[in-house]
Structure formats: structure tokens, C-alpha cells
CSV table of C-alpha atoms in Angstrom, one decimal:
chain,number,residue,atom,x,y,z
D,176,UNK,CA,-56.8,36.5,-70.2
D,177,UNK,CA,-53.2,35.9,-69.5
D,178,UNK,CA,-52.3,35.1,-65.7
D,179,UNK,CA,-50.9,38.1,-63.8
D,180,UNK,CA,-47.4,37.7,-62.2
D,181,UNK,CA,-45.3,39.7,-59.6
D,182,UNK,CA,-42.3,41.2,-60.9
D,183,UNK,CA,-39.7,42.6,-58.6
D,184,UNK,CA,-37.2,45.4,-59.7
D,185,UNK,CA,-33.4,44.8,-59.2
D,186,UNK,CA,-33.4,46.9,-56.3
D,187,UNK,CA,-36.1,44.8,-54.5
D,188,UNK,CA,-34.2,41.8,-55.1
D,189,UNK,CA,-31.1,43.2,-53.6
D,190,UNK,CA,-33.0,44.1,-50.5
D,191,UNK,CA,-34.6,40.6,-50.2
D,192,UNK,CA,-31.2,39.1,-50.4
D,193,UNK,CA,-29.6,41.3,-47.7
D,194,UNK,CA,-32.5,40.6,-45.2
D,195,UNK,CA,-32.0,36.8,-45.7
D,196,UNK,CA,-28.2,37.1,-45.2
D,197,UNK,CA,-29.0,39.2,-42.1
D,198,UNK,CA,-31.1,36.6,-40.5
D,199,UNK,CA,-28.5,33.8,-41.3
D,200,UNK,CA,-25.6,35.8,-39.8
D,201,UNK,CA,-27.5,36.4,-36.7
D,202,UNK,CA,-28.3,32.8,-36.1
D,203,UNK,CA,-24.8,31.6,-36.8
D,204,UNK,CA,-22.9,34.3,-34.9
D,205,UNK,CA,-24.8,33.2,-31.8
D,206,UNK,CA,-23.8,29.6,-32.3
D,207,UNK,CA,-20.2,30.5,-32.7
D,208,UNK,CA,-20.3,32.8,-29.6
D,209,UNK,CA,-21.7,30.0,-27.4
D,210,UNK,CA,-19.0,27.4,-28.7
D,211,UNK,CA,-16.4,29.9,-28.0
D,212,UNK,CA,-17.6,30.6,-24.4
D,213,UNK,CA,-17.6,26.8,-23.8
D,214,UNK,CA,-14.1,26.5,-25.0
D,215,UNK,CA,-12.8,29.4,-22.9
D,216,UNK,CA,-14.6,27.9,-19.7
D,217,UNK,CA,-13.1,24.4,-20.4
D,218,UNK,CA,-9.5,25.7,-20.5
D,219,UNK,CA,-7.6,26.2,-17.1
D,220,UNK,CA,-6.5,29.6,-16.4
D,221,UNK,CA,-2.8,30.2,-17.2
D,222,UNK,CA,-1.0,29.8,-13.9
D,223,UNK,CA,-3.8,28.5,-12.2
D,224,UNK,CA,-3.9,25.3,-10.0
D,225,UNK,CA,-3.1,22.0,-11.9
D,226,UNK,CA,-5.9,19.4,-12.1
D,227,UNK,CA,-4.9,16.4,-9.8
D,228,UNK,CA,-4.0,13.4,-11.6
D,229,UNK,CA,-6.8,10.8,-11.6
D,230,UNK,CA,-9.4,13.3,-12.2
D,231,UNK,CA,-9.0,13.4,-15.9
D,232,UNK,CA,-10.1,9.8,-16.4
D,233,UNK,CA,-13.2,9.1,-14.3
D,234,UNK,CA,-12.4,6.4,-11.5
D,235,UNK,CA,-8.6,6.5,-12.3
D,236,UNK,CA,-5.9,6.5,-9.6
D,237,UNK,CA,-2.3,7.5,-9.9
D,238,UNK,CA,-0.1,5.2,-8.2
D,239,UNK,CA,2.6,7.6,-7.7
D,240,UNK,CA,0.4,9.8,-5.7
D,241,UNK,CA,-1.0,6.7,-3.9
D,242,UNK,CA,2.5,5.8,-3.0
D,243,UNK,CA,3.2,9.4,-1.6
D,244,UNK,CA,0.2,9.4,0.6
D,245,UNK,CA,0.9,5.8,1.8
D,246,UNK,CA,4.3,6.9,3.2
D,247,UNK,CA,2.7,10.0,4.8
D,248,UNK,CA,0.1,7.8,6.3
D,249,UNK,CA,2.6,5.3,7.8
D,250,UNK,CA,4.5,8.2,9.2
D,251,UNK,CA,1.5,9.8,10.7
D,252,UNK,CA,0.3,6.5,12.2
D,253,UNK,CA,3.8,6.1,13.6
D,254,UNK,CA,3.6,9.5,15.3
D,255,UNK,CA,0.5,8.2,17.2
D,256,UNK,CA,2.1,4.8,18.1
D,257,UNK,CA,5.2,6.7,19.3
D,258,UNK,CA,3.4,9.2,21.4
D,259,UNK,CA,1.2,6.7,23.2
D,260,UNK,CA,4.2,4.5,24.0
D,261,UNK,CA,6.4,7.2,25.3
D,262,UNK,CA,3.4,8.7,27.4
D,263,UNK,CA,2.8,5.2,28.7
D,264,UNK,CA,-0.9,5.4,28.1
D,265,UNK,CA,-1.4,2.1,26.2
D,266,UNK,CA,-4.8,1.2,27.7
D,267,UNK,CA,-4.0,-2.5,26.7
D,268,UNK,CA,-6.9,-4.9,26.6
D,269,UNK,CA,-7.6,-8.3,25.0
D,270,UNK,CA,-9.4,-8.2,21.7
D,271,UNK,CA,-9.6,-12.1,21.2
D,272,UNK,CA,-7.4,-15.0,20.7
D,273,UNK,CA,-5.5,-16.2,17.7
D,274,UNK,CA,-6.1,-19.7,16.2
D,275,UNK,CA,-3.3,-21.0,18.3
D,276,UNK,CA,-4.9,-19.7,21.6
D,277,UNK,CA,-2.7,-16.8,22.1
D,278,UNK,CA,-4.3,-13.5,23.6
D,279,UNK,CA,-4.3,-10.7,21.1
D,280,UNK,CA,-3.7,-7.2,22.5
D,281,UNK,CA,-5.3,-4.1,21.5
D,282,UNK,CA,-3.9,-0.5,22.6
D,283,UNK,CA,-4.7,3.1,22.1
D,284,UNK,CA,-1.6,3.2,19.9
D,285,UNK,CA,-3.6,0.7,17.6
D,286,UNK,CA,-6.6,2.6,17.5
D,287,UNK,CA,-5.3,6.2,17.1
D,288,UNK,CA,-2.8,5.1,14.4
D,289,UNK,CA,-5.5,3.3,12.6
D,290,UNK,CA,-7.8,6.5,12.7
D,291,UNK,CA,-5.0,8.8,11.5
D,292,UNK,CA,-4.0,6.4,8.6
D,293,UNK,CA,-7.4,5.3,7.4
D,294,UNK,CA,-8.9,8.9,7.1
D,295,UNK,CA,-5.8,10.3,5.6
D,296,UNK,CA,-6.0,7.7,2.8
D,297,UNK,CA,-9.7,7.6,2.4
D,298,UNK,CA,-9.8,11.4,2.2
D,299,UNK,CA,-7.3,11.5,-0.6
D,300,UNK,CA,-8.7,8.5,-2.6
D,301,UNK,CA,-12.3,8.0,-1.5
D,302,UNK,CA,-13.1,5.5,-4.3
D,303,UNK,CA,-10.6,3.1,-3.2
D,304,UNK,CA,-11.2,0.1,-1.0
D,305,UNK,CA,-9.3,0.1,2.2
D,306,UNK,CA,-8.8,-2.8,4.6
D,307,UNK,CA,-7.5,-2.5,8.1
D,308,UNK,CA,-6.6,-4.6,10.9
D,309,UNK,CA,-8.7,-2.5,13.3
D,310,UNK,CA,-12.3,-1.5,12.9
D,311,UNK,CA,-13.1,2.1,11.9
D,312,UNK,CA,-15.6,3.6,14.0
D,313,UNK,CA,-17.7,6.2,12.0
D,314,UNK,CA,-18.8,8.0,15.1
D,315,UNK,CA,-15.0,8.9,15.7
D,316,UNK,CA,-14.3,10.1,12.2
D,317,UNK,CA,-11.4,12.6,11.6
D,318,UNK,CA,-10.6,14.9,8.8
D,319,UNK,CA,-7.1,14.4,7.7
D,320,UNK,CA,-6.1,16.3,4.6
D,321,UNK,CA,-3.4,15.7,2.1
D,322,UNK,CA,-1.8,18.7,0.2
D,323,UNK,CA,-1.1,16.5,-2.8
D,324,UNK,CA,2.6,17.1,-2.5
D,325,UNK,CA,5.0,14.2,-3.5
D,326,UNK,CA,8.5,13.8,-1.8
D,327,UNK,CA,11.4,14.5,-4.2
D,328,UNK,CA,12.8,11.0,-3.9
D,329,UNK,CA,9.7,9.7,-5.2
D,330,UNK,CA,9.3,12.2,-7.9
D,331,UNK,CA,12.9,11.2,-9.1
D,332,UNK,CA,12.3,7.5,-9.1
D,333,UNK,CA,8.7,7.0,-9.9
D,334,UNK,CA,6.8,7.8,-13.0
D,335,UNK,CA,3.0,8.7,-12.9
D,336,UNK,CA,0.9,5.5,-13.6
D,337,UNK,CA,-2.9,5.5,-13.5
D,338,UNK,CA,-4.9,2.4,-12.9
D,339,UNK,CA,-8.8,2.0,-12.5
D,340,UNK,CA,-9.9,2.9,-8.9
D,341,UNK,CA,-11.9,-0.5,-8.7
D,342,UNK,CA,-8.8,-2.5,-9.4
D,343,UNK,CA,-7.1,-1.3,-6.1
D,344,UNK,CA,-7.2,-2.5,-2.5
D,345,UNK,CA,-5.3,-0.8,0.2
D,346,UNK,CA,-4.2,-2.9,3.3
D,347,UNK,CA,-3.3,-1.2,6.4
D,348,UNK,CA,-1.5,-2.3,9.5
D,349,UNK,CA,-1.6,0.4,11.9
D,350,UNK,CA,0.7,-1.2,14.6
D,351,UNK,CA,2.5,-4.4,13.6
D,352,UNK,CA,3.9,-6.3,16.8
D,353,UNK,CA,1.4,-5.2,19.3
D,354,UNK,CA,2.4,-7.8,21.7
D,355,UNK,CA,6.0,-6.6,21.6
D,356,UNK,CA,4.8,-2.9,21.8
D,357,UNK,CA,3.1,-3.8,25.1
D,358,UNK,CA,6.4,-5.4,26.3
D,359,UNK,CA,8.3,-2.3,25.1
D,360,UNK,CA,10.3,-4.2,22.6
D,361,UNK,CA,10.2,-1.0,20.4
D,362,UNK,CA,12.6,-2.2,17.6
D,363,UNK,CA,10.0,-4.8,16.3
D,364,UNK,CA,7.3,-2.3,15.9
D,365,UNK,CA,6.1,-0.9,12.5
D,366,UNK,CA,3.3,0.7,10.7
D,367,UNK,CA,2.6,-0.5,7.1
D,368,UNK,CA,0.4,0.4,4.1
D,369,UNK,CA,0.3,-2.0,0.9
D,370,UNK,CA,-1.4,-1.2,-2.4
D,371,UNK,CA,-2.6,-4.2,-4.3
D,372,UNK,CA,-3.8,-3.9,-8.0
D,373,UNK,CA,-6.1,-7.0,-9.1
D,374,UNK,CA,-4.9,-8.8,-6.0
D,375,UNK,CA,-1.1,-8.3,-6.7
D,376,UNK,CA,0.9,-6.4,-4.2
D,377,UNK,CA,2.5,-3.5,-6.1
D,378,UNK,CA,3.2,-0.7,-3.4
D,379,UNK,CA,4.7,-1.4,0.1
D,380,UNK,CA,5.7,0.9,3.0
D,381,UNK,CA,7.1,-0.2,6.1
D,382,UNK,CA,7.8,2.5,8.9
D,383,UNK,CA,9.7,2.2,12.1
D,384,UNK,CA,8.2,4.8,14.5
D,385,UNK,CA,10.9,4.6,17.1
D,386,UNK,CA,13.8,5.3,14.7
D,387,UNK,CA,11.9,7.1,12.0
D,388,UNK,CA,13.1,4.8,9.4
D,389,UNK,CA,10.9,4.3,6.4
D,390,UNK,CA,11.3,1.8,3.5
D,391,UNK,CA,9.1,2.0,0.3
D,392,UNK,CA,9.0,0.3,-3.0
D,393,UNK,CA,6.8,0.0,-6.1
D,394,UNK,CA,6.8,-2.8,-8.5
D,395,UNK,CA,8.1,-1.8,-12.0
D,396,UNK,CA,8.8,1.6,-10.4
D,397,UNK,CA,11.6,2.3,-7.9
D,398,UNK,CA,12.5,2.0,-4.2
D,399,UNK,CA,14.4,3.6,-1.4
D,400,UNK,CA,15.7,0.2,-0.2
D,401,UNK,CA,17.8,-2.5,-1.7
D,402,UNK,CA,18.9,-6.2,-1.1
D,403,UNK,CA,22.0,-7.0,0.7
D,404,UNK,CA,25.1,-8.0,-1.3
D,405,UNK,CA,25.2,-11.6,-0.2
D,406,UNK,CA,22.9,-14.4,1.4
D,407,UNK,CA,23.7,-17.8,2.8
D,408,UNK,CA,21.9,-20.4,1.0
D,409,UNK,CA,23.7,-23.5,2.4
D,410,UNK,CA,23.0,-22.8,6.1
D,411,UNK,CA,20.7,-19.8,6.0
D,412,UNK,CA,19.7,-17.8,9.0
D,413,UNK,CA,15.9,-18.1,9.4
D,414,UNK,CA,13.9,-15.6,11.0
D,415,UNK,CA,10.5,-16.6,12.5
D,416,UNK,CA,7.8,-15.5,14.7
D,417,UNK,CA,8.7,-15.4,18.5
D,418,UNK,CA,5.7,-17.6,19.3
D,419,UNK,CA,6.4,-20.3,16.7
D,420,UNK,CA,10.3,-20.6,16.9
D,421,UNK,CA,10.3,-24.2,18.1
D,422,UNK,CA,8.3,-25.5,15.2
D,423,UNK,CA,10.5,-24.1,12.5
D,424,UNK,CA,13.7,-24.7,14.3
D,425,UNK,CA,13.3,-28.4,14.6
D,426,UNK,CA,12.5,-28.9,10.8
D,427,UNK,CA,15.1,-26.3,9.8
D,428,UNK,CA,17.9,-28.0,11.6
D,429,UNK,CA,16.9,-31.3,10.0
D,430,UNK,CA,17.0,-29.7,6.6
D,431,UNK,CA,20.1,-27.5,6.8
D,432,UNK,CA,22.0,-28.9,9.5
D,433,UNK,CA,22.8,-28.1,13.2
D,434,UNK,CA,24.5,-24.8,12.4
D,435,UNK,CA,21.3,-23.3,11.1
D,436,UNK,CA,20.6,-20.1,13.0
D,437,UNK,CA,17.0,-19.5,14.2
D,438,UNK,CA,16.2,-15.8,14.9
D,439,UNK,CA,13.0,-15.2,16.8
D,440,UNK,CA,11.5,-12.0,16.2
D,441,UNK,CA,8.2,-9.8,16.4
D,442,UNK,CA,6.4,-8.3,13.6
D,443,UNK,CA,6.2,-9.4,9.9
D,444,UNK,CA,7.5,-6.0,8.9
D,445,UNK,CA,10.6,-6.4,10.9
D,446,UNK,CA,11.1,-9.8,9.6
D,447,UNK,CA,11.0,-8.6,5.8
D,448,UNK,CA,13.4,-5.7,6.7
D,449,UNK,CA,15.9,-8.3,8.0
D,450,UNK,CA,16.1,-9.7,4.6
D,451,UNK,CA,17.2,-6.5,3.3
D,452,UNK,CA,20.1,-3.7,3.5
D,453,UNK,CA,18.9,-1.7,6.5
D,454,UNK,CA,21.5,0.3,8.2
D,455,UNK,CA,20.1,0.3,11.8
D,456,UNK,CA,21.9,-1.2,14.8
D,457,UNK,CA,18.6,-2.7,16.1
D,458,UNK,CA,17.7,-4.5,12.9
D,459,UNK,CA,18.9,-8.1,12.7
D,460,UNK,CA,19.8,-9.9,9.5
D,461,UNK,CA,18.5,-13.0,8.0
D,462,UNK,CA,18.5,-15.0,4.9
D,463,UNK,CA,15.0,-16.5,4.9
D,464,UNK,CA,11.7,-15.5,6.5
D,465,UNK,CA,9.4,-18.5,7.4
D,466,UNK,CA,5.9,-18.4,9.0
D,467,UNK,CA,4.1,-21.7,9.5
D,468,UNK,CA,0.6,-20.7,10.6
D,469,UNK,CA,-2.4,-18.7,9.5
D,470,UNK,CA,-1.5,-15.0,9.2
D,471,UNK,CA,-3.5,-11.8,8.2
D,472,UNK,CA,-2.9,-10.2,4.9
D,473,UNK,CA,-2.4,-6.5,6.2
D,474,UNK,CA,0.6,-8.2,8.1
D,475,UNK,CA,2.5,-9.4,5.0
D,476,UNK,CA,1.2,-7.5,1.9
D,477,UNK,CA,3.5,-4.5,2.4
D,478,UNK,CA,6.5,-6.8,2.8
D,479,UNK,CA,5.4,-8.8,-0.1
D,480,UNK,CA,5.3,-5.8,-2.4
D,481,UNK,CA,8.7,-4.6,-1.3
D,482,UNK,CA,10.3,-8.0,-2.0
D,483,UNK,CA,8.5,-8.2,-5.3
D,484,UNK,CA,9.7,-4.9,-6.4
D,485,UNK,CA,13.5,-5.8,-5.5
D,486,UNK,CA,13.1,-9.1,-7.3
D,487,UNK,CA,12.4,-11.2,-4.3
D,488,UNK,CA,9.7,-13.6,-3.5
D,489,UNK,CA,7.0,-14.2,-0.9
D,490,UNK,CA,4.8,-17.2,-1.4
D,491,UNK,CA,2.9,-19.9,0.6
D,492,UNK,CA,4.9,-22.8,1.9
D,493,UNK,CA,4.0,-24.7,-1.3
D,494,UNK,CA,5.0,-22.0,-3.6
D,495,UNK,CA,1.7,-20.5,-4.5
D,496,UNK,CA,1.5,-16.6,-4.9
D,497,UNK,CA,-0.6,-15.0,-2.2
D,498,UNK,CA,-3.6,-12.9,-3.5
D,499,UNK,CA,-4.6,-9.7,-1.8
D,500,UNK,CA,-8.4,-9.8,-2.4
D,501,UNK,CA,-11.1,-11.7,-1.0
D,502,UNK,CA,-10.6,-12.9,2.6
D,503,UNK,CA,-8.3,-11.0,5.0
D,504,UNK,CA,-6.3,-14.2,5.9
D,505,UNK,CA,-3.6,-16.4,4.4
D,506,UNK,CA,-3.9,-20.0,5.2
D,507,UNK,CA,-0.7,-21.5,3.6
D,508,UNK,CA,2.0,-20.0,5.9
D,509,UNK,CA,4.7,-18.3,4.0
D,510,UNK,CA,8.4,-18.3,3.0
D,511,UNK,CA,10.2,-15.2,1.9
D,512,UNK,CA,13.6,-14.6,0.2
D,513,UNK,CA,15.6,-12.5,-1.9
D,514,UNK,CA,18.5,-13.4,-4.4
D,515,UNK,CA,18.3,-17.0,-3.4
D,516,UNK,CA,16.8,-20.1,-5.2
D,517,UNK,CA,13.3,-19.6,-3.9
D,518,UNK,CA,11.9,-22.8,-5.5
D,519,UNK,CA,14.8,-24.9,-3.9
D,520,UNK,CA,14.1,-23.6,-0.6
D,521,UNK,CA,10.5,-24.6,-0.7
D,522,UNK,CA,11.4,-28.1,-2.0
D,523,UNK,CA,13.6,-28.4,1.1
D,524,UNK,CA,10.9,-27.5,3.4
D,525,UNK,CA,7.8,-29.7,2.5
D,526,UNK,CA,6.9,-30.7,6.0
D,527,UNK,CA,6.4,-27.2,7.4
D,528,UNK,CA,3.1,-26.9,5.2
D,529,UNK,CA,1.4,-29.4,7.1
D,530,UNK,CA,1.3,-27.3,10.2
D,531,UNK,CA,0.1,-24.0,8.6
D,532,UNK,CA,-3.4,-24.9,8.4
D,533,UNK,CA,-3.7,-25.9,12.1
């Protein structure tokens, strides 16, 4: 007997095909709906808040935003410094001695400025390493917010630039020239913020609390300050620390002659500003800044960044670049200049390096 088979009529075949197409449509339409919903949720709403720069790439930091918050931090810290000094509530005490045996002072101005500056920067950029002159007490934590606004002068001169967060180190000096601060020599006092990328200083902010003057600069970006029109290389005016003026004066006069002018001053920030075009009556002018002993990096990083941005130099006394990673101190002294033959200056002052490690 011949095997029996199943034969479908043309109508049955049509019904079977329609059922198959219905199943496929149901499955595929669900997939498309899911993809469309994901797309819609991923797109920002029209007119909604802009996603902050730095969040688009995991762990990225926008240097323009970091400059803006650094300026704000220096100003906010300066407000605390000024308020404490004018209220005469310094509560000054000794916090230790320098390598030269001089007593280091600590005031309420240092601590309050440090707290304000540190938590403002940390709140805005939590992934960034921040080094400060003063210890941060976690029990005294303060919430200081930043509205992410960028001043117009920074917007006009600086383009956004992202770098990996792990490459960034921020150095804070909440009150530079504390000794002079206790003596009410207000012209020397500054608050400073520096941003280093892979150890190189790229952003510098120097703020003078008692005159509300702020200088800022970014390497390969822009600045609100400039070099002076001329400098005296033959018999330069040399600005030095008030406590080390004698050491520099002896060698400087031997090198440049008896007409060399030595300017004793307080604060590393003030000394760097002395090399630049600062229209303030209490700001002295110098051609070269020299320091012959050990110095902390938060004292000099901001000034180094400003000078680099303007084409100037700050090196050790032997001409080595200063790295702003690792230890918090610089052993090799420093010499800073702008629009001068920096190498020639170093060669004229070989004997100073010998005292910088003492």
C-alpha cells in the first residue's frame, strides 16, 4: 500500500503563513520598542541642564573648570584671612620650627582659610589629589558648594581641556606669609592654588586678600596678568626672603656689583608678583627672585605656574625643573625670572646652591 500523506489546501497554507508572520512581528516589535525607549532615556531633555564637563569621560577633569574653582577658592580663603586679621582674633601659636630654627606660626586665619579652600575644591573635584600646608580635620568638615559658573574673563581666554583625574595634583597655600600676617604686614599676604598635571605646574592663582587683587594663569591657555616691559639684567634688583637676605646679598654684590639692590620681602606669592606687571602701590618690583634654602612646594607651585604660562622660569639654583609630585618640599633652592637669560643668571650664581641643602 502506498504511504499516506497530509495535503494542505491553499487556504490552509495561507493561514499557516499568516500565523508565522504574526509571531515574528510580535517578537521583533518588542525588541524595537525597547531600543527606542533606551534611546529616549539616554538623550538629554531639550532645554534641560547641561551635563558638566568631565562626566562624559570617566575620571576626566576639565582644566578650565578647575581654574575657575581655584580662583573662587583663593578668594573665599582670602575672605577668612581678612576677617580674622581685621577682627584681631588670630589665636597665633607655634606649630614647629623651620630647618633654620625659625619658629613657624599658625593662626585661625590659616585654619579657616584652609578649611574653606580645601572643601570647596574637594566638593567640586572629589577624584583629584589635594595637598595643603595645613592638616585637614575630618571632624571639622564643611560643605562648600560650587555652582559650576565660570567667570567671563576665563571663558573668553581659556578653552575647555580635559585631562585624566589621576594625573592632577592640587597644591593649596591657605595663607602665605603667616609670620608677616602676625606682624600686620598685610601687603605680603596671599592665598594660592596651583594645579599640576603629571608633576608640571599648569594653573596658578595668587590672591591678595587685603586688596582683592587676583592673578591667574594657565600654561598654553591664557592669563589676566603679564610681564613688565623691561628688566635689568646687568644690575638686577633681587627679591629675597626677609629671613635670608644677608646670605643672598653677599654673593649677589660679588656677582653683579655693589649697586645691586636686594629687596627683603615676605611670602613667595608676593615675590613672584614682584617680577610682573602689578598695578598696586604696595607691590614692589624686582628683576630676579632667589631663595637659598629648603622651601615647601605649596609656597612656590602657583608662582611657578604663572611664570611658565607667561614664558618665564622657576628652577632650582642649578637649573633643574621642580616636580610637583612626591614629597612636599624642594631641596634645591630656587631662582625665578622672566624675559631674561635664565641660564646665564644660574651660571653667575653657582655658590648659592651650596647653602640650599643646609
